[in-house]
Amino acid sequence: YSDWFLPSKDELNQMYLNKAVIGGFTNNSYWSSTEYSNDTAWMQDFSNGNQHIPTKGAANSVRAVRAF
């Protein structure tokens, strides 16, 4: 399939709010596709729901999604 993408920070937050229904998440931080600057992007922490802005070099999880 060619329609996979990283969710935006708002889409990722909706996934966090519905993580029990969606399933398969760990208590890690997940990258979003929403950039904050050239060197940073938004992340969603799935252990507590916080969103934060680390540098893009930080190693964290991703959860690709498909449009439906």
PDB file of N, CA, C and O in Angstrom:
ATOM      1  N   TYR A   1       0.825  -1.179   0.000  1.00  0.00           N
ATOM      2  CA  TYR A   1       0.000   0.000   0.000  1.00  0.00           C
ATOM      3  C   TYR A   1       0.870   1.243   0.000  1.00  0.00           C
ATOM      4  O   TYR A   1       1.938   1.269   0.592  1.00  0.00           O
ATOM      5  N   SER A   2       0.390   2.308  -0.612  1.00  0.00           N
ATOM      6  CA  SER A   2       1.164   3.539  -0.700  1.00  0.00           C
ATOM      7  C   SER A   2       0.523   4.690   0.074  1.00  0.00           C
ATOM      8  O   SER A   2       0.940   5.832  -0.069  1.00  0.00           O
ATOM      9  N   ASP A   3      -0.474   4.397   0.909  1.00  0.00           N
ATOM     10  CA  ASP A   3      -1.168   5.472   1.611  1.00  0.00           C
ATOM     11  C   ASP A   3      -0.841   5.539   3.101  1.00  0.00           C
ATOM     12  O   ASP A   3      -1.580   6.101   3.896  1.00  0.00           O
ATOM     13  N   TRP A   4       0.304   4.990   3.520  1.00  0.00           N
ATOM     14  CA  TRP A   4       0.737   5.062   4.915  1.00  0.00           C
ATOM     15  C   TRP A   4       1.354   6.426   5.191  1.00  0.00           C
ATOM     16  O   TRP A   4       2.018   6.998   4.340  1.00  0.00           O
ATOM     17  N   PHE A   5       1.150   6.954   6.404  1.00  0.00           N
ATOM     18  CA  PHE A   5       1.747   8.233   6.777  1.00  0.00           C
ATOM     19  C   PHE A   5       1.866   8.311   8.295  1.00  0.00           C
ATOM     20  O   PHE A   5       1.226   7.544   9.020  1.00  0.00           O
ATOM     21  N   LEU A   6       2.707   9.239   8.778  1.00  0.00           N
ATOM     22  CA  LEU A   6       2.772   9.511  10.212  1.00  0.00           C
ATOM     23  C   LEU A   6       1.655  10.488  10.554  1.00  0.00           C
ATOM     24  O   LEU A   6       1.472  11.482   9.860  1.00  0.00           O
ATOM     25  N   PRO A   7       0.921  10.226  11.609  1.00  0.00           N
ATOM     26  CA  PRO A   7      -0.175  11.125  11.973  1.00  0.00           C
ATOM     27  C   PRO A   7       0.346  12.469  12.487  1.00  0.00           C
ATOM     28  O   PRO A   7       1.457  12.560  13.012  1.00  0.00           O
ATOM     29  N   SER A   8      -0.475  13.500  12.334  1.00  0.00           N
ATOM     30  CA  SER A   8      -0.154  14.811  12.892  1.00  0.00           C
ATOM     31  C   SER A   8      -0.226  14.738  14.416  1.00  0.00           C
ATOM     32  O   SER A   8      -0.710  13.755  14.986  1.00  0.00           O
ATOM     33  N   LYS A   9       0.204  15.791  15.107  1.00  0.00           N
ATOM     34  CA  LYS A   9       0.157  15.785  16.566  1.00  0.00           C
ATOM     35  C   LYS A   9      -1.289  15.695  17.065  1.00  0.00           C
ATOM     36  O   LYS A   9      -1.552  15.049  18.064  1.00  0.00           O
ATOM     37  N   ASP A  10      -2.224  16.310  16.361  1.00  0.00           N
ATOM     38  CA  ASP A  10      -3.631  16.234  16.761  1.00  0.00           C
ATOM     39  C   ASP A  10      -4.213  14.843  16.506  1.00  0.00           C
ATOM     40  O   ASP A  10      -4.980  14.320  17.321  1.00  0.00           O
ATOM     41  N   GLU A  11      -3.865  14.246  15.386  1.00  0.00           N
ATOM     42  CA  GLU A  11      -4.317  12.879  15.097  1.00  0.00           C
ATOM     43  C   GLU A  11      -3.723  11.903  16.102  1.00  0.00           C
ATOM     44  O   GLU A  11      -4.410  10.981  16.572  1.00  0.00           O
ATOM     45  N   LEU A  12      -2.451  12.090  16.449  1.00  0.00           N
ATOM     46  CA  LEU A  12      -1.799  11.219  17.420  1.00  0.00           C
ATOM     47  C   LEU A  12      -2.442  11.357  18.798  1.00  0.00           C
ATOM     48  O   LEU A  12      -2.604  10.377  19.524  1.00  0.00           O
ATOM     49  N   ASN A  13      -2.847  12.568  19.155  1.00  0.00           N
ATOM     50  CA  ASN A  13      -3.535  12.766  20.426  1.00  0.00           C
ATOM     51  C   ASN A  13      -4.881  12.031  20.434  1.00  0.00           C
ATOM     52  O   ASN A  13      -5.264  11.435  21.446  1.00  0.00           O
ATOM     53  N   GLN A  14      -5.592  12.041  19.317  1.00  0.00           N
ATOM     54  CA  GLN A  14      -6.846  11.282  19.227  1.00  0.00           C
ATOM     55  C   GLN A  14      -6.594   9.787  19.366  1.00  0.00           C
ATOM     56  O   GLN A  14      -7.385   9.067  19.977  1.00  0.00           O
ATOM     57  N   MET A  15      -5.482   9.334  18.811  1.00  0.00           N
ATOM     58  CA  MET A  15      -5.117   7.922  18.969  1.00  0.00           C
ATOM     59  C   MET A  15      -4.823   7.617  20.430  1.00  0.00           C
ATOM     60  O   MET A  15      -5.226   6.564  20.939  1.00  0.00           O
ATOM     61  N   TYR A  16      -4.146   8.535  21.131  1.00  0.00           N
ATOM     62  CA  TYR A  16      -3.879   8.342  22.561  1.00  0.00           C
ATOM     63  C   TYR A  16      -5.192   8.248  23.337  1.00  0.00           C
ATOM     64  O   TYR A  16      -5.363   7.363  24.184  1.00  0.00           O
ATOM     65  N   LEU A  17      -6.126   9.131  23.042  1.00  0.00           N
ATOM     66  CA  LEU A  17      -7.406   9.138  23.748  1.00  0.00           C
ATOM     67  C   LEU A  17      -8.208   7.856  23.506  1.00  0.00           C
ATOM     68  O   LEU A  17      -9.058   7.493  24.313  1.00  0.00           O
ATOM     69  N   ASN A  18      -7.933   7.187  22.390  1.00  0.00           N
ATOM     70  CA  ASN A  18      -8.643   5.954  22.034  1.00  0.00           C
ATOM     71  C   ASN A  18      -7.725   4.737  22.018  1.00  0.00           C
ATOM     72  O   ASN A  18      -8.035   3.733  21.374  1.00  0.00           O
ATOM     73  N   LYS A  19      -6.605   4.802  22.728  1.00  0.00           N
ATOM     74  CA  LYS A  19      -5.605   3.734  22.650  1.00  0.00           C
ATOM     75  C   LYS A  19      -6.133   2.386  23.129  1.00  0.00           C
ATOM     76  O   LYS A  19      -5.714   1.348  22.631  1.00  0.00           O
ATOM     77  N   ALA A  20      -7.073   2.369  24.063  1.00  0.00           N
ATOM     78  CA  ALA A  20      -7.626   1.097  24.541  1.00  0.00           C
ATOM     79  C   ALA A  20      -8.419   0.403  23.446  1.00  0.00           C
ATOM     80  O   ALA A  20      -8.412  -0.827  23.348  1.00  0.00           O
ATOM     81  N   VAL A  21      -9.089   1.173  22.605  1.00  0.00           N
ATOM     82  CA  VAL A  21      -9.880   0.615  21.502  1.00  0.00           C
ATOM     83  C   VAL A  21      -8.972   0.200  20.351  1.00  0.00           C
ATOM     84  O   VAL A  21      -9.155  -0.854  19.743  1.00  0.00           O
ATOM     85  N   ILE A  22      -7.968   1.029  20.044  1.00  0.00           N
ATOM     86  CA  ILE A  22      -7.058   0.776  18.921  1.00  0.00           C
ATOM     87  C   ILE A  22      -6.118  -0.373  19.249  1.00  0.00           C
ATOM     88  O   ILE A  22      -5.939  -1.290  18.455  1.00  0.00           O
ATOM     89  N   GLY A  23      -5.492  -0.308  20.420  1.00  0.00           N
ATOM     90  CA  GLY A  23      -4.581  -1.360  20.866  1.00  0.00           C
ATOM     91  C   GLY A  23      -3.206  -1.301  20.215  1.00  0.00           C
ATOM     92  O   GLY A  23      -2.981  -0.590  19.242  1.00  0.00           O
ATOM     93  N   GLY A  24      -2.282  -2.045  20.794  1.00  0.00           N
ATOM     94  CA  GLY A  24      -0.953  -2.198  20.229  1.00  0.00           C
ATOM     95  C   GLY A  24       0.048  -1.122  20.591  1.00  0.00           C
ATOM     96  O   GLY A  24       1.156  -1.119  20.064  1.00  0.00           O
ATOM     97  N   PHE A  25      -0.312  -0.208  21.472  1.00  0.00           N
ATOM     98  CA  PHE A  25       0.614   0.850  21.871  1.00  0.00           C
ATOM     99  C   PHE A  25       1.412   0.428  23.090  1.00  0.00           C
ATOM    100  O   PHE A  25       0.933  -0.307  23.938  1.00  0.00           O
ATOM    101  N   THR A  26       2.635   0.926  23.174  1.00  0.00           N
ATOM    102  CA  THR A  26       3.448   0.780  24.374  1.00  0.00           C
ATOM    103  C   THR A  26       3.422   2.114  25.106  1.00  0.00           C
ATOM    104  O   THR A  26       2.920   3.109  24.572  1.00  0.00           O
ATOM    105  N   ASN A  27       3.965   2.157  26.297  1.00  0.00           N
ATOM    106  CA  ASN A  27       4.020   3.412  27.055  1.00  0.00           C
ATOM    107  C   ASN A  27       5.237   4.243  26.662  1.00  0.00           C
ATOM    108  O   ASN A  27       5.936   4.773  27.510  1.00  0.00           O
ATOM    109  N   ASN A  28       5.496   4.346  25.377  1.00  0.00           N
ATOM    110  CA  ASN A  28       6.600   5.129  24.828  1.00  0.00           C
ATOM    111  C   ASN A  28       6.077   6.435  24.256  1.00  0.00           C
ATOM    112  O   ASN A  28       4.868   6.645  24.145  1.00  0.00           O
ATOM    113  N   SER A  29       6.993   7.285  23.837  1.00  0.00           N
ATOM    114  CA  SER A  29       6.644   8.484  23.077  1.00  0.00           C
ATOM    115  C   SER A  29       6.680   8.139  21.595  1.00  0.00           C
ATOM    116  O   SER A  29       7.559   7.411  21.133  1.00  0.00           O
ATOM    117  N   TYR A  30       5.715   8.679  20.851  1.00  0.00           N
ATOM    118  CA  TYR A  30       5.596   8.424  19.419  1.00  0.00           C
ATOM    119  C   TYR A  30       5.759   9.731  18.652  1.00  0.00           C
ATOM    120  O   TYR A  30       5.170  10.754  19.009  1.00  0.00           O
ATOM    121  N   TRP A  31       6.553   9.668  17.584  1.00  0.00           N
ATOM    122  CA  TRP A  31       6.735  10.830  16.720  1.00  0.00           C
ATOM    123  C   TRP A  31       5.452  11.147  15.964  1.00  0.00           C
ATOM    124  O   TRP A  31       4.735  10.253  15.523  1.00  0.00           O
ATOM    125  N   SER A  32       5.199  12.441  15.772  1.00  0.00           N
ATOM    126  CA  SER A  32       4.146  12.882  14.867  1.00  0.00           C
ATOM    127  C   SER A  32       4.810  13.449  13.618  1.00  0.00           C
ATOM    128  O   SER A  32       6.036  13.607  13.562  1.00  0.00           O
ATOM    129  N   SER A  33       4.013  13.798  12.634  1.00  0.00           N
ATOM    130  CA  SER A  33       4.549  14.421  11.423  1.00  0.00           C
ATOM    131  C   SER A  33       4.595  15.945  11.552  1.00  0.00           C
ATOM    132  O   SER A  33       5.041  16.626  10.631  1.00  0.00           O
ATOM    133  N   THR A  34       4.148  16.479  12.677  1.00  0.00           N
ATOM    134  CA  THR A  34       4.069  17.929  12.865  1.00  0.00           C
ATOM    135  C   THR A  34       5.402  18.494  13.337  1.00  0.00           C
ATOM    136  O   THR A  34       5.854  18.208  14.445  1.00  0.00           O
ATOM    137  N   GLU A  35       6.027  19.265  12.477  1.00  0.00           N
ATOM    138  CA  GLU A  35       7.290  19.913  12.832  1.00  0.00           C
ATOM    139  C   GLU A  35       7.032  21.153  13.677  1.00  0.00           C
ATOM    140  O   GLU A  35       6.011  21.827  13.515  1.00  0.00           O
ATOM    141  N   TYR A  36       7.958  21.432  14.569  1.00  0.00           N
ATOM    142  CA  TYR A  36       7.923  22.665  15.348  1.00  0.00           C
ATOM    143  C   TYR A  36       8.954  23.655  14.800  1.00  0.00           C
ATOM    144  O   TYR A  36       8.698  24.841  14.739  1.00  0.00           O
ATOM    145  N   SER A  37      10.097  23.131  14.399  1.00  0.00           N
ATOM    146  CA  SER A  37      11.152  23.928  13.778  1.00  0.00           C
ATOM    147  C   SER A  37      11.947  23.002  12.862  1.00  0.00           C
ATOM    148  O   SER A  37      11.617  21.826  12.734  1.00  0.00           O
ATOM    149  N   ASN A  38      13.023  23.509  12.291  1.00  0.00           N
ATOM    150  CA  ASN A  38      13.866  22.665  11.435  1.00  0.00           C
ATOM    151  C   ASN A  38      14.482  21.506  12.206  1.00  0.00           C
ATOM    152  O   ASN A  38      14.765  20.455  11.633  1.00  0.00           O
ATOM    153  N   ASP A  39      14.701  21.701  13.500  1.00  0.00           N
ATOM    154  CA  ASP A  39      15.395  20.704  14.314  1.00  0.00           C
ATOM    155  C   ASP A  39      14.503  19.940  15.280  1.00  0.00           C
ATOM    156  O   ASP A  39      14.979  19.040  15.969  1.00  0.00           O
ATOM    157  N   THR A  40      13.223  20.306  15.382  1.00  0.00           N
ATOM    158  CA  THR A  40      12.343  19.682  16.373  1.00  0.00           C
ATOM    159  C   THR A  40      10.992  19.307  15.762  1.00  0.00           C
ATOM    160  O   THR A  40      10.587  19.868  14.738  1.00  0.00           O
ATOM    161  N   ALA A  41      10.310  18.359  16.393  1.00  0.00           N
ATOM    162  CA  ALA A  41       8.971  17.947  15.970  1.00  0.00           C
ATOM    163  C   ALA A  41       8.195  17.495  17.202  1.00  0.00           C
ATOM    164  O   ALA A  41       8.779  17.150  18.229  1.00  0.00           O
ATOM    165  N   TRP A  42       6.885  17.479  17.093  1.00  0.00           N
ATOM    166  CA  TRP A  42       6.023  17.100  18.211  1.00  0.00           C
ATOM    167  C   TRP A  42       6.006  15.589  18.419  1.00  0.00           C
ATOM    168  O   TRP A  42       6.047  14.816  17.456  1.00  0.00           O
ATOM    169  N   MET A  43       5.917  15.200  19.675  1.00  0.00           N
ATOM    170  CA  MET A  43       5.769  13.793  20.063  1.00  0.00           C
ATOM    171  C   MET A  43       4.608  13.670  21.036  1.00  0.00           C
ATOM    172  O   MET A  43       4.260  14.636  21.723  1.00  0.00           O
ATOM    173  N   GLN A  44       4.042  12.488  21.105  1.00  0.00           N
ATOM    174  CA  GLN A  44       2.974  12.174  22.057  1.00  0.00           C
ATOM    175  C   GLN A  44       3.472  11.078  22.983  1.00  0.00           C
ATOM    176  O   GLN A  44       3.896  10.013  22.524  1.00  0.00           O
ATOM    177  N   ASP A  45       3.429  11.336  24.271  1.00  0.00           N
ATOM    178  CA  ASP A  45       3.806  10.345  25.277  1.00  0.00           C
ATOM    179  C   ASP A  45       2.576   9.490  25.586  1.00  0.00           C
ATOM    180  O   ASP A  45       1.562   9.998  26.059  1.00  0.00           O
ATOM    181  N   PHE A  46       2.644   8.210  25.292  1.00  0.00           N
ATOM    182  CA  PHE A  46       1.498   7.327  25.490  1.00  0.00           C
ATOM    183  C   PHE A  46       1.417   6.756  26.899  1.00  0.00           C
ATOM    184  O   PHE A  46       0.532   5.979  27.202  1.00  0.00           O
ATOM    185  N   SER A  47       2.322   7.182  27.793  1.00  0.00           N
ATOM    186  CA  SER A  47       2.196   6.766  29.190  1.00  0.00           C
ATOM    187  C   SER A  47       1.350   7.754  29.986  1.00  0.00           C
ATOM    188  O   SER A  47       0.713   7.378  30.955  1.00  0.00           O
ATOM    189  N   ASN A  48       1.329   9.044  29.535  1.00  0.00           N
ATOM    190  CA  ASN A  48       0.587  10.044  30.310  1.00  0.00           C
ATOM    191  C   ASN A  48      -0.176  11.056  29.450  1.00  0.00           C
ATOM    192  O   ASN A  48      -0.850  11.920  29.991  1.00  0.00           O
ATOM    193  N   GLY A  49      -0.055  11.000  28.131  1.00  0.00           N
ATOM    194  CA  GLY A  49      -0.792  11.894  27.250  1.00  0.00           C
ATOM    195  C   GLY A  49      -0.121  13.220  26.954  1.00  0.00           C
ATOM    196  O   GLY A  49      -0.643  14.004  26.168  1.00  0.00           O
ATOM    197  N   ASN A  50       1.026  13.489  27.569  1.00  0.00           N
ATOM    198  CA  ASN A  50       1.718  14.758  27.322  1.00  0.00           C
ATOM    199  C   ASN A  50       2.289  14.807  25.911  1.00  0.00           C
ATOM    200  O   ASN A  50       2.724  13.783  25.369  1.00  0.00           O
ATOM    201  N   GLN A  51       2.281  15.989  25.340  1.00  0.00           N
ATOM    202  CA  GLN A  51       2.953  16.217  24.069  1.00  0.00           C
ATOM    203  C   GLN A  51       4.175  17.075  24.336  1.00  0.00           C
ATOM    204  O   GLN A  51       4.128  17.992  25.162  1.00  0.00           O
ATOM    205  N   HIS A  52       5.270  16.763  23.676  1.00  0.00           N
ATOM    206  CA  HIS A  52       6.503  17.498  23.873  1.00  0.00           C
ATOM    207  C   HIS A  52       7.240  17.638  22.556  1.00  0.00           C
ATOM    208  O   HIS A  52       6.849  17.050  21.548  1.00  0.00           O
ATOM    209  N   ILE A  53       8.319  18.438  22.567  1.00  0.00           N
ATOM    210  CA  ILE A  53       9.010  18.820  21.333  1.00  0.00           C
ATOM    211  C   ILE A  53      10.505  18.532  21.462  1.00  0.00           C
ATOM    212  O   ILE A  53      11.290  19.433  21.733  1.00  0.00           O
ATOM    213  N   PRO A  54      10.940  17.290  21.284  1.00  0.00           N
ATOM    214  CA  PRO A  54      12.377  16.994  21.328  1.00  0.00           C
ATOM    215  C   PRO A  54      13.045  17.271  19.980  1.00  0.00           C
ATOM    216  O   PRO A  54      12.376  17.524  18.982  1.00  0.00           O
ATOM    217  N   THR A  55      14.364  17.204  19.977  1.00  0.00           N
ATOM    218  CA  THR A  55      15.087  17.334  18.718  1.00  0.00           C
ATOM    219  C   THR A  55      14.836  16.099  17.852  1.00  0.00           C
ATOM    220  O   THR A  55      14.565  15.013  18.362  1.00  0.00           O
ATOM    221  N   LYS A  56      14.933  16.283  16.579  1.00  0.00           N
ATOM    222  CA  LYS A  56      14.631  15.192  15.641  1.00  0.00           C
ATOM    223  C   LYS A  56      15.606  14.035  15.727  1.00  0.00           C
ATOM    224  O   LYS A  56      15.317  12.957  15.234  1.00  0.00           O
ATOM    225  N   GLY A  57      16.742  14.226  16.379  1.00  0.00           N
ATOM    226  CA  GLY A  57      17.708  13.150  16.526  1.00  0.00           C
ATOM    227  C   GLY A  57      17.357  12.161  17.625  1.00  0.00           C
ATOM    228  O   GLY A  57      17.992  11.122  17.747  1.00  0.00           O
ATOM    229  N   ALA A  58      16.347  12.458  18.427  1.00  0.00           N
ATOM    230  CA  ALA A  58      15.951  11.572  19.523  1.00  0.00           C
ATOM    231  C   ALA A  58      15.347  10.283  18.973  1.00  0.00           C
ATOM    232  O   ALA A  58      14.534  10.309  18.047  1.00  0.00           O
ATOM    233  N   ALA A  59      15.756   9.164  19.537  1.00  0.00           N
ATOM    234  CA  ALA A  59      15.232   7.862  19.112  1.00  0.00           C
ATOM    235  C   ALA A  59      13.945   7.569  19.872  1.00  0.00           C
ATOM    236  O   ALA A  59      13.949   7.467  21.096  1.00  0.00           O
ATOM    237  N   ASN A  60      12.842   7.466  19.149  1.00  0.00           N
ATOM    238  CA  ASN A  60      11.545   7.145  19.738  1.00  0.00           C
ATOM    239  C   ASN A  60      10.721   6.341  18.751  1.00  0.00           C
ATOM    240  O   ASN A  60      11.114   6.142  17.605  1.00  0.00           O
ATOM    241  N   SER A  61       9.574   5.915  19.184  1.00  0.00           N
ATOM    242  CA  SER A  61       8.708   5.061  18.381  1.00  0.00           C
ATOM    243  C   SER A  61       7.930   5.855  17.330  1.00  0.00           C
ATOM    244  O   SER A  61       7.770   7.063  17.440  1.00  0.00           O
ATOM    245  N   VAL A  62       7.447   5.122  16.321  1.00  0.00           N
ATOM    246  CA  VAL A  62       6.538   5.688  15.316  1.00  0.00           C
ATOM    247  C   VAL A  62       5.349   4.747  15.184  1.00  0.00           C
ATOM    248  O   VAL A  62       5.458   3.552  15.464  1.00  0.00           O
ATOM    249  N   ARG A  63       4.240   5.291  14.766  1.00  0.00           N
ATOM    250  CA  ARG A  63       3.040   4.483  14.504  1.00  0.00           C
ATOM    251  C   ARG A  63       2.429   5.013  13.221  1.00  0.00           C
ATOM    252  O   ARG A  63       1.725   6.010  13.213  1.00  0.00           O
ATOM    253  N   ALA A  64       2.767   4.373  12.125  1.00  0.00           N
ATOM    254  CA  ALA A  64       2.219   4.778  10.828  1.00  0.00           C
ATOM    255  C   ALA A  64       0.745   4.397  10.764  1.00  0.00           C
ATOM    256  O   ALA A  64       0.311   3.415  11.366  1.00  0.00           O
ATOM    257  N   VAL A  65      -0.037   5.190  10.047  1.00  0.00           N
ATOM    258  CA  VAL A  65      -1.464   4.955   9.895  1.00  0.00           C
ATOM    259  C   VAL A  65      -1.825   5.009   8.420  1.00  0.00           C
ATOM    260  O   VAL A  65      -1.050   5.485   7.591  1.00  0.00           O
ATOM    261  N   ARG A  66      -3.011   4.547   8.106  1.00  0.00           N
ATOM    262  CA  ARG A  66      -3.526   4.606   6.744  1.00  0.00           C
ATOM    263  C   ARG A  66      -4.813   5.405   6.734  1.00  0.00           C
ATOM    264  O   ARG A  66      -5.590   5.353   7.673  1.00  0.00           O
ATOM    265  N   ALA A  67      -5.036   6.118   5.652  1.00  0.00           N
ATOM    266  CA  ALA A  67      -6.310   6.830   5.478  1.00  0.00           C
ATOM    267  C   ALA A  67      -7.413   5.800   5.252  1.00  0.00           C
ATOM    268  O   ALA A  67      -7.191   4.751   4.654  1.00  0.00           O
ATOM    269  N   PHE A  68      -8.579   6.089   5.770  1.00  0.00           N
ATOM    270  CA  PHE A  68      -9.727   5.184   5.536  1.00  0.00           C
ATOM    271  C   PHE A  68     -10.996   5.980   5.395  1.00  0.00           C
ATOM    272  O   PHE A  68     -11.042   7.149   5.683  1.00  0.00           O
TER     273      PHE A  68
END
